[in-house]
PDB file of C-alpha atoms in Angstrom:
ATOM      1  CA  UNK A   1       0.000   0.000   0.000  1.00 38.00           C
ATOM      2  CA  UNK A   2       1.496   3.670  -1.251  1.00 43.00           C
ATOM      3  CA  UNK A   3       1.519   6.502   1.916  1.00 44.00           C
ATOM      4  CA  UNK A   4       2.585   9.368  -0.513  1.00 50.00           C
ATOM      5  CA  UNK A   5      -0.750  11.004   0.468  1.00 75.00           C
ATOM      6  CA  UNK A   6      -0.732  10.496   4.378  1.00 84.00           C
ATOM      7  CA  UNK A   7       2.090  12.639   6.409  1.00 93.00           C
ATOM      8  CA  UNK A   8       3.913   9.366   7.867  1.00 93.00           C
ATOM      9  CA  UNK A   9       5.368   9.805  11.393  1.00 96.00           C
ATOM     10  CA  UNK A  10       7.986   7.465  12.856  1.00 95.00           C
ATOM     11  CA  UNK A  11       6.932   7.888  16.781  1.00 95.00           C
ATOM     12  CA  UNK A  12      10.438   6.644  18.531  1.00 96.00           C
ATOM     13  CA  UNK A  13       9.237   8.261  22.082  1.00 93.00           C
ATOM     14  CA  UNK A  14      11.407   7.042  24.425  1.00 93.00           C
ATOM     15  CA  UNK A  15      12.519   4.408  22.509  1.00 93.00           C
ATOM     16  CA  UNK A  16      16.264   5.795  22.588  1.00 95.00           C
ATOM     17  CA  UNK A  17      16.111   4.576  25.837  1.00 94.00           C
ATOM     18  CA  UNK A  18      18.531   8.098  26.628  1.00 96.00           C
ATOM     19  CA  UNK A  19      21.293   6.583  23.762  1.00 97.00           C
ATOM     20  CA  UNK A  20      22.153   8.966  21.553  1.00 98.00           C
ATOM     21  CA  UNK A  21      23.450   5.941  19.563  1.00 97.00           C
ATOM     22  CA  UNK A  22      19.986   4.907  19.154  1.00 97.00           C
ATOM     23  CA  UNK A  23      18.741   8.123  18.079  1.00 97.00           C
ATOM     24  CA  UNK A  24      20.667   8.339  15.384  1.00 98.00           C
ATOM     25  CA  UNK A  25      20.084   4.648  14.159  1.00 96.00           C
ATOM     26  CA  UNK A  26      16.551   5.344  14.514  1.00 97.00           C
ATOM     27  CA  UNK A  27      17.095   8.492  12.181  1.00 97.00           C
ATOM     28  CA  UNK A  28      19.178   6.235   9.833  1.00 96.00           C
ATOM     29  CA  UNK A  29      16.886   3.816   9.188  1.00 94.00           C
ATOM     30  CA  UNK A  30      13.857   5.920   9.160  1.00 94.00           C
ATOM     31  CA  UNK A  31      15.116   7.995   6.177  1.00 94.00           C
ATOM     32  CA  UNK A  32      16.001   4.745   3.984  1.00 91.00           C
ATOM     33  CA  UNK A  33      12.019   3.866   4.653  1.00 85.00           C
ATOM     34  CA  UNK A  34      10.746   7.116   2.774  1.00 78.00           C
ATOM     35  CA  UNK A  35       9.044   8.094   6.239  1.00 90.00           C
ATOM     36  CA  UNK A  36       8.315  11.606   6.487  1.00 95.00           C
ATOM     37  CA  UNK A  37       9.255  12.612  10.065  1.00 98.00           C
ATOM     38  CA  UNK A  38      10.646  11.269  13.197  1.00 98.00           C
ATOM     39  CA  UNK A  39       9.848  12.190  16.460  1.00 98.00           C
ATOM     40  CA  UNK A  40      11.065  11.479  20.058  1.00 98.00           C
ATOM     41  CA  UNK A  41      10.519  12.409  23.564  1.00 97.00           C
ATOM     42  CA  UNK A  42      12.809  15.289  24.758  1.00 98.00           C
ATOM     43  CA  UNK A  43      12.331  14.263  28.258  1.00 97.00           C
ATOM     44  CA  UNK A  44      13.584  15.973  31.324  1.00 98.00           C
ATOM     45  CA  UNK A  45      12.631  14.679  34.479  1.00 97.00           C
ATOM     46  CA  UNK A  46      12.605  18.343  36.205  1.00 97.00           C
ATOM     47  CA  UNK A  47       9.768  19.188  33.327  1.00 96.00           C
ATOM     48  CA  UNK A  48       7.858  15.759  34.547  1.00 96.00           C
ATOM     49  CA  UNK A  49       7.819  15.389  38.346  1.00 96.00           C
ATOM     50  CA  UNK A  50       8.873  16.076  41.493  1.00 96.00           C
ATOM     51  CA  UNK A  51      12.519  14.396  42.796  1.00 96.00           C
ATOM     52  CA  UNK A  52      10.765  12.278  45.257  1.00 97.00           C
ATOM     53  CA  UNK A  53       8.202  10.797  42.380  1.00 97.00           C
ATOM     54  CA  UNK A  54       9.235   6.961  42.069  1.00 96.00           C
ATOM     55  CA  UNK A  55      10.040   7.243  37.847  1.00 95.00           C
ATOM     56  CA  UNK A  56      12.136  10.426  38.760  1.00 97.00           C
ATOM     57  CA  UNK A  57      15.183   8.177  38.547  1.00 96.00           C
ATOM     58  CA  UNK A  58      14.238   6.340  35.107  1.00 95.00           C
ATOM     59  CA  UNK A  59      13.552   9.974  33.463  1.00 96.00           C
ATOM     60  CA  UNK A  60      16.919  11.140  34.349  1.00 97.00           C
ATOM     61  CA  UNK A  61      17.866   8.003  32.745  1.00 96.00           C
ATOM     62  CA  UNK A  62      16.336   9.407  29.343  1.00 96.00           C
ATOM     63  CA  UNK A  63      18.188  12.647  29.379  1.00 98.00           C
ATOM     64  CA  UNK A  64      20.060  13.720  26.594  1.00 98.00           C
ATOM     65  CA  UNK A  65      21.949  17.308  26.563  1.00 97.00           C
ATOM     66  CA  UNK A  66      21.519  20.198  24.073  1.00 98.00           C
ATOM     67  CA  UNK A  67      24.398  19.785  22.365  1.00 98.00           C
ATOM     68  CA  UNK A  68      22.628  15.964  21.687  1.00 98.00           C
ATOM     69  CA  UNK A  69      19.414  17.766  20.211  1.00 98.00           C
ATOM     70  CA  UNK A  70      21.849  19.962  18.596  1.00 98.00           C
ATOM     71  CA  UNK A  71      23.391  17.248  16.445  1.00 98.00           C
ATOM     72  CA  UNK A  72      19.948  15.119  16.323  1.00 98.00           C
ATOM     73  CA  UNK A  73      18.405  18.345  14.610  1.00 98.00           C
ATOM     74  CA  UNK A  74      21.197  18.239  12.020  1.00 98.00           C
ATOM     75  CA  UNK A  75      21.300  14.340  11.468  1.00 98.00           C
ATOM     76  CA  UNK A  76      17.554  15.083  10.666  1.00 98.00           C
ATOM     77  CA  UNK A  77      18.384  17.852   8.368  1.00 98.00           C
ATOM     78  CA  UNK A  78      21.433  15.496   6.297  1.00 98.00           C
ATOM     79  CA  UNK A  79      18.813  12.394   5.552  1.00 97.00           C
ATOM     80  CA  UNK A  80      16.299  14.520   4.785  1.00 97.00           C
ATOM     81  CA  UNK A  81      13.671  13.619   7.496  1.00 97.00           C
ATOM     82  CA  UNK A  82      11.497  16.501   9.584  1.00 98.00           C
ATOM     83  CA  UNK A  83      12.156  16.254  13.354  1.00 98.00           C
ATOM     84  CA  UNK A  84       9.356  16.403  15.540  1.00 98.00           C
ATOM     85  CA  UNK A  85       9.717  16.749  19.051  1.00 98.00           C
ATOM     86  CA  UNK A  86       7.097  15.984  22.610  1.00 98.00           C
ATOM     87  CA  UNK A  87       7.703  18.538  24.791  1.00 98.00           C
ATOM     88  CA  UNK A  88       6.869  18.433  28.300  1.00 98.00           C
ATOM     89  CA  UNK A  89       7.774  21.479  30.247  1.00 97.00           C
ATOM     90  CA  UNK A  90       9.957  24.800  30.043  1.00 96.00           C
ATOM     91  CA  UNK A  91      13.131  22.868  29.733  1.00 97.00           C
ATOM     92  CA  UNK A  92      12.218  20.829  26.542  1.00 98.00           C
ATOM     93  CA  UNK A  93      10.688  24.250  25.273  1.00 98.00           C
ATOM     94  CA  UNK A  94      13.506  26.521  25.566  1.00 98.00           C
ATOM     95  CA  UNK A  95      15.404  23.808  23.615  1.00 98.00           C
ATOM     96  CA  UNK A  96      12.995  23.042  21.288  1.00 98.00           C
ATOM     97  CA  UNK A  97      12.948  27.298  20.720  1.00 98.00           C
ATOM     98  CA  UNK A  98      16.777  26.771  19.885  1.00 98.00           C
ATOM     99  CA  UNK A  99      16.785  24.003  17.400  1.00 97.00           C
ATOM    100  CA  UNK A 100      13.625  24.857  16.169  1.00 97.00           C
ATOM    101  CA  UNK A 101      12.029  21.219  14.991  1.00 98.00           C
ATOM    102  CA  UNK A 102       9.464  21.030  12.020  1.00 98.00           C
ATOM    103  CA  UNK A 103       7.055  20.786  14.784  1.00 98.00           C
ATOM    104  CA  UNK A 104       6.187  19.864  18.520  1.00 98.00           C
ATOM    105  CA  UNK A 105       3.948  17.224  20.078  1.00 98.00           C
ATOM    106  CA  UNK A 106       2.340  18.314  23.292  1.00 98.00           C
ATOM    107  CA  UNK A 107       0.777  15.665  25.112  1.00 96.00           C
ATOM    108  CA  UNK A 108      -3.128  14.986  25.684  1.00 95.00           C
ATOM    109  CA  UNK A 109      -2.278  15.828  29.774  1.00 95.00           C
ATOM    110  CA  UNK A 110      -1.340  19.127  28.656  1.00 97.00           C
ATOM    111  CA  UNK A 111      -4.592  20.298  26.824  1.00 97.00           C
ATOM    112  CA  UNK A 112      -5.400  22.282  30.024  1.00 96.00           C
ATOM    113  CA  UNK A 113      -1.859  23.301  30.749  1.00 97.00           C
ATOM    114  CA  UNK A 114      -2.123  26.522  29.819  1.00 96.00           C
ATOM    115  CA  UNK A 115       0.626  28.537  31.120  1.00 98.00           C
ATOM    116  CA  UNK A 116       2.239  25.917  28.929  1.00 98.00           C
ATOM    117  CA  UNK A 117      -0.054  26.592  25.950  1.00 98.00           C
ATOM    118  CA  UNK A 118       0.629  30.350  26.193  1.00 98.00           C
ATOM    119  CA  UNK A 119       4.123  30.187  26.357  1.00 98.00           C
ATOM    120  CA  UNK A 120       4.168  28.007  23.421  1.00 98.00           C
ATOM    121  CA  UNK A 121       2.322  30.070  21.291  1.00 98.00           C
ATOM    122  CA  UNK A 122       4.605  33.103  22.264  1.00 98.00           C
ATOM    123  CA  UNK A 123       7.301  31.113  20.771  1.00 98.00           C
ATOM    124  CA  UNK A 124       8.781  30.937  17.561  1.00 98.00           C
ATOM    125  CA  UNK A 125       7.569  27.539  16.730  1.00 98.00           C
ATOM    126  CA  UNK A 126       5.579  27.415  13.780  1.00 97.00           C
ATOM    127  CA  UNK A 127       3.489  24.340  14.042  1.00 98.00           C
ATOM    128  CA  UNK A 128       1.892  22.303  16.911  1.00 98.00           C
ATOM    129  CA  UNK A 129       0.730  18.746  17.159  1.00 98.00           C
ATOM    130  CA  UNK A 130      -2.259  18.764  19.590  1.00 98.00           C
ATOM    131  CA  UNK A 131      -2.388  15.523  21.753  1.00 97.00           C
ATOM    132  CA  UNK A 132      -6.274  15.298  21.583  1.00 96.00           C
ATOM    133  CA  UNK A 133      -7.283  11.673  23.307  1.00 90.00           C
ATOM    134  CA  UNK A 134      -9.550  11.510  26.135  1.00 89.00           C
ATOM    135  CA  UNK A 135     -10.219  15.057  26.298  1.00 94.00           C
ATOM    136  CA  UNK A 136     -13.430  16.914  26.315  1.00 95.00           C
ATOM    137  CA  UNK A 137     -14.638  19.260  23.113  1.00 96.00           C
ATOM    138  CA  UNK A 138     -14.578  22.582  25.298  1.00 97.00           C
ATOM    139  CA  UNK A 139     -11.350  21.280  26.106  1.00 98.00           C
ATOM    140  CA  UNK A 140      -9.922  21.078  23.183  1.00 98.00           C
ATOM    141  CA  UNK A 141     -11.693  24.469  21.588  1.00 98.00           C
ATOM    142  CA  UNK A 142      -9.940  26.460  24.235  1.00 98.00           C
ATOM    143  CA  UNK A 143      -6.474  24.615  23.764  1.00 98.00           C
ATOM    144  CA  UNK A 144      -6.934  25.367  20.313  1.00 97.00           C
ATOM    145  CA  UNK A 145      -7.922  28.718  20.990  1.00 97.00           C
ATOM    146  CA  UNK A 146      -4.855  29.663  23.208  1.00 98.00           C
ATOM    147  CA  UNK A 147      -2.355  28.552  20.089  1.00 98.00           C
ATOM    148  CA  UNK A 148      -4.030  31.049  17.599  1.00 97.00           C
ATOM    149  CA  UNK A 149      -1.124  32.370  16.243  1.00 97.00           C
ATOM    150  CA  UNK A 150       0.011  28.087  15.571  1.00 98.00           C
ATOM    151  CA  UNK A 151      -0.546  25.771  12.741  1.00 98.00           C
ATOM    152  CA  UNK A 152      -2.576  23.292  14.634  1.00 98.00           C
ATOM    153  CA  UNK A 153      -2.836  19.942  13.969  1.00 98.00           C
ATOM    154  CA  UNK A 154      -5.300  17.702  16.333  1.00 98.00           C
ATOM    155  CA  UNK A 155      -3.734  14.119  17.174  1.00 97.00           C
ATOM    156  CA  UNK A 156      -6.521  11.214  18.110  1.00 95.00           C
ATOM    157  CA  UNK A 157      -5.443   8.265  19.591  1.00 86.00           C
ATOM    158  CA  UNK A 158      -6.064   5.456  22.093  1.00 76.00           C
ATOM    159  CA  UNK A 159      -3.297   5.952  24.850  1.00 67.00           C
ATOM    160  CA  UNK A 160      -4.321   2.295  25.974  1.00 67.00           C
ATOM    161  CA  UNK A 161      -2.213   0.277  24.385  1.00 65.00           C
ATOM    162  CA  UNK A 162      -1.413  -2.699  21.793  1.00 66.00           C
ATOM    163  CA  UNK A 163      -4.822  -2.322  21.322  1.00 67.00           C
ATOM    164  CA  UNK A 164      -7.227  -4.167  19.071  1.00 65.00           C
ATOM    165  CA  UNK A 165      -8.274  -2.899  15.369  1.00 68.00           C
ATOM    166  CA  UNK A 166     -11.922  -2.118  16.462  1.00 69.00           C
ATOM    167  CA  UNK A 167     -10.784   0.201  19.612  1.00 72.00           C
ATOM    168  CA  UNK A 168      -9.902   3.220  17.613  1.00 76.00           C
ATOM    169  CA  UNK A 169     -12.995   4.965  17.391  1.00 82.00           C
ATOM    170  CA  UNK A 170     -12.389   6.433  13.777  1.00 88.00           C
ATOM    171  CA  UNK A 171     -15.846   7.520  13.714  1.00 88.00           C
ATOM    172  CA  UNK A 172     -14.902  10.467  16.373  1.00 91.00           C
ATOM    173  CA  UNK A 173     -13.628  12.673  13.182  1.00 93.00           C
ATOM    174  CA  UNK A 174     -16.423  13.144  11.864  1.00 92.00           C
ATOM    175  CA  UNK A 175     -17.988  13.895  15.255  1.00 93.00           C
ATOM    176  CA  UNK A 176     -15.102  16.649  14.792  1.00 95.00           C
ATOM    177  CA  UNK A 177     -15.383  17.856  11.864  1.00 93.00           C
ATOM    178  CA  UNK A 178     -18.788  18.750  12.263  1.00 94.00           C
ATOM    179  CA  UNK A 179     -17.919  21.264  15.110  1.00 96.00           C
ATOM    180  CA  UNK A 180     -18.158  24.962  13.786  1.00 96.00           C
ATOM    181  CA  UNK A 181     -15.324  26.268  15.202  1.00 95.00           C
ATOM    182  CA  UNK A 182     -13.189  22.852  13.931  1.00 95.00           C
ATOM    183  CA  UNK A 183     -14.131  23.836  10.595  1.00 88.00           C
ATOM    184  CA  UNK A 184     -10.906  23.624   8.445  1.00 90.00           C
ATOM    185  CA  UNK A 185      -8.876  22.139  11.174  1.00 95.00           C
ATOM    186  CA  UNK A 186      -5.646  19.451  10.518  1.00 96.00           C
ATOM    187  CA  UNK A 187      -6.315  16.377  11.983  1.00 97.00           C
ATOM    188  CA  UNK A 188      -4.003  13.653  12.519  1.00 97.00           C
ATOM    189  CA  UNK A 189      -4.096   9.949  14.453  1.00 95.00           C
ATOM    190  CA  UNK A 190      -1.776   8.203  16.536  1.00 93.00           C
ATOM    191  CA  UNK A 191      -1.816   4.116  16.109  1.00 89.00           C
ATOM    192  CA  UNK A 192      -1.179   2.029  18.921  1.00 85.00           C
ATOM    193  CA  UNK A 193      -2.713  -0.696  17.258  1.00 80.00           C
ATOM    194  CA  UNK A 194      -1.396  -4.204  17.932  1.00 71.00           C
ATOM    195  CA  UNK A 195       1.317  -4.985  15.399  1.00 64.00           C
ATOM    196  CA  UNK A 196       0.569  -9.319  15.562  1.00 64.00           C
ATOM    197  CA  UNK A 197      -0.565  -8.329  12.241  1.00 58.00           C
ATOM    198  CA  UNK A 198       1.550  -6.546  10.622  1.00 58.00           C
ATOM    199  CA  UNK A 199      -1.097  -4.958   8.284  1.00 63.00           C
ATOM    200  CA  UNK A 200      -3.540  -3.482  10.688  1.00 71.00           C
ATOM    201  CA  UNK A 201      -1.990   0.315  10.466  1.00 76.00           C
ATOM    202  CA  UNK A 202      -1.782  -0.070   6.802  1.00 79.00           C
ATOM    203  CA  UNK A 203      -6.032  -0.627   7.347  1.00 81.00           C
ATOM    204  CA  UNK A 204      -5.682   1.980   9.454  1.00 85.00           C
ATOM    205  CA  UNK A 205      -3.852   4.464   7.764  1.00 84.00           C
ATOM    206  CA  UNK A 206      -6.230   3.808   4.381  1.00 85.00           C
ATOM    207  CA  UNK A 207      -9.566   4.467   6.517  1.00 87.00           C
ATOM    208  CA  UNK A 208      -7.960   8.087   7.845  1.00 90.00           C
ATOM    209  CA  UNK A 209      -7.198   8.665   4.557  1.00 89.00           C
ATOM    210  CA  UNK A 210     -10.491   8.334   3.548  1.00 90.00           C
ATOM    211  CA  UNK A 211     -11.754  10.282   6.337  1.00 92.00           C
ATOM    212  CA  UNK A 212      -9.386  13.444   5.069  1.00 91.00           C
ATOM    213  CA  UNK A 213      -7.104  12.598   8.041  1.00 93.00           C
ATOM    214  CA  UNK A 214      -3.301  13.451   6.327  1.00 89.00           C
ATOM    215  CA  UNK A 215      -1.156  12.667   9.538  1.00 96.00           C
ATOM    216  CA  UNK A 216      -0.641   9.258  10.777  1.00 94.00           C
ATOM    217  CA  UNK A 217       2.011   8.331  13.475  1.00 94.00           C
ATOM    218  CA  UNK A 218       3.267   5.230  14.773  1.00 90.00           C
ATOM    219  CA  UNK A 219       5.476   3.758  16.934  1.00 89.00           C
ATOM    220  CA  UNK A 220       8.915   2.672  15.192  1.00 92.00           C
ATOM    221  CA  UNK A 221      11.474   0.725  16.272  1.00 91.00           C
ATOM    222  CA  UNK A 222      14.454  -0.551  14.750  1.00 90.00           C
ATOM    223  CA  UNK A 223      14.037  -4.220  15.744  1.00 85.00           C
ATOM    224  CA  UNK A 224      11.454  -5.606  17.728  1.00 81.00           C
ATOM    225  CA  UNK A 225      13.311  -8.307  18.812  1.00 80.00           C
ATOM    226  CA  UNK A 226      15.576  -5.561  21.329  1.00 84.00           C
ATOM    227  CA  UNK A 227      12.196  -5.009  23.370  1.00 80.00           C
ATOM    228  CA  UNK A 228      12.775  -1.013  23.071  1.00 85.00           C
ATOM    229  CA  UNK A 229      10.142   1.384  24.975  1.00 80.00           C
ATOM    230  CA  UNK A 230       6.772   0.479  23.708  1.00 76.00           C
ATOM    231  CA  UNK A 231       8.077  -1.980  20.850  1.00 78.00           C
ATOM    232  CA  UNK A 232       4.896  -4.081  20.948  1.00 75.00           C
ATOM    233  CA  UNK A 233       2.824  -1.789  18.967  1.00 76.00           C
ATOM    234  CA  UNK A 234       6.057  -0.517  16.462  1.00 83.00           C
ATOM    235  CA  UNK A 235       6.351  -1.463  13.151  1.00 83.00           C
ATOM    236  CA  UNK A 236      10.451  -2.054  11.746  1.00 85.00           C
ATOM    237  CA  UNK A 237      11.655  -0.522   8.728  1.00 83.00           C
ATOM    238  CA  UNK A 238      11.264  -3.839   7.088  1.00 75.00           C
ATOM    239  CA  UNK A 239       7.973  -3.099   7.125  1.00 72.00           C
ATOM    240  CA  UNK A 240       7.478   0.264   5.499  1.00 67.00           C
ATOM    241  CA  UNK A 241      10.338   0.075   3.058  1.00 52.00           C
TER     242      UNK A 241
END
């Protein structure tokens, strides 16, 4: 099945595991498969939690330094891939103002953040992928609101995940679309679909396309069999090449 008409991206998260190795293998192998973007998880613990909070330790673990984003942005740039990057707080922002990525992911927990939200549209970014699952509609007219001077794109997905082909609640965009003030919006969808069958976001990705969704992301991984972060619902190069 041909993607050319669906914005692919590769959603690594935290599967770097904090290696900048593994970044840029992920990048490597991401370009050869014609993807359109890469993202990952600039994650700081300091943006996350507290010092006492019991996954403190594991998101210092996943830290990598500016000069790492520094060189990720221009591995990026060299294949020929768009970097996207999750940011979580005023640490990932101020670096994500710096390197300036194609665009930034800002998580469904952060709809109502919006100190956060202001701050982000007072930046320089240009475009903003909307983390819109589980929320409510007046939640996500006044997130949308507060990033008026943003390209806004609106990411569905199931955060419960593998989950099952039938979970994914497609039907929802046209719920959207027929929301005045979503009139015109971007829409996008994030898979977490089980990958047992390795076909089901290719289904997936056809039926968005159909509804006039033109971003699809899922979870990549360069090999399965190394059990990266959240591996059981990535699809390998192999697949997309």
């Amino acid at each position: 099945m041909s993607l050319k008409k669906i914005y692919l991206i590769a959603e690594v998260a935290q599967g770097f595991e904090g290696k900048l190795d593994l970044v840029l293998k992920h990048i490597e192998l991401a370009s050869k498969s014609k993807i359109d973007a890469i993202k990952f998880q600039m994650i700081f613990a300091d943006d996350l939690s507290t010092i006492d909070y019991k996954y403190y330790k594991l998101y210092k673990s996943l830290e990598l330094d500016y000069k790492d984003w520094v060189l990720i942005k221009k591995k990026c740039k060299k294949k020929k891939i768009d970097l996207i990057l999750d940011i979580f707080g005023t640490k990932s922002l101020e670096i994500a103002k710096k390197i300036n990525p194609s665009a930034v992911k800002i998580h469904p927990t952060d709809i109502d953040n919006y100190e956060f939200l202001k701050k982000i549209n007072n930046s320089n970014l240009k475009k903003i992928i909307l983390g819109i699952g589980g929320s409510y509609i007046n939640e996500i007219l006044y997130a949308k609101k507060t990033l008026k001077n943003k390209i806004v794109i609106l990411m569905m997905g199931i955060q419960n995940y593998p989950n099952s082909l039938k979970d994914n609640s497609l039907y929802k965009f046209e719920k959207l679309k027929k929301i005045p003030k979503l009139k015109n919006s971007l829409f996008g969808f994030a898979d977490h679909t089980d990958t047992k069958d390795k076909n089901y976001y290719e289904y997936i990705a056809a039926i968005c396309l159909g509804l006039g969704v033109n971003y699809f992301e899922k979870h990549f991984t360069i090999n399965r069999n190394l059990k990266l972060e959240d591996y059981e619902t990535a699809i390998e190069p192999k697949s997309i090449s």
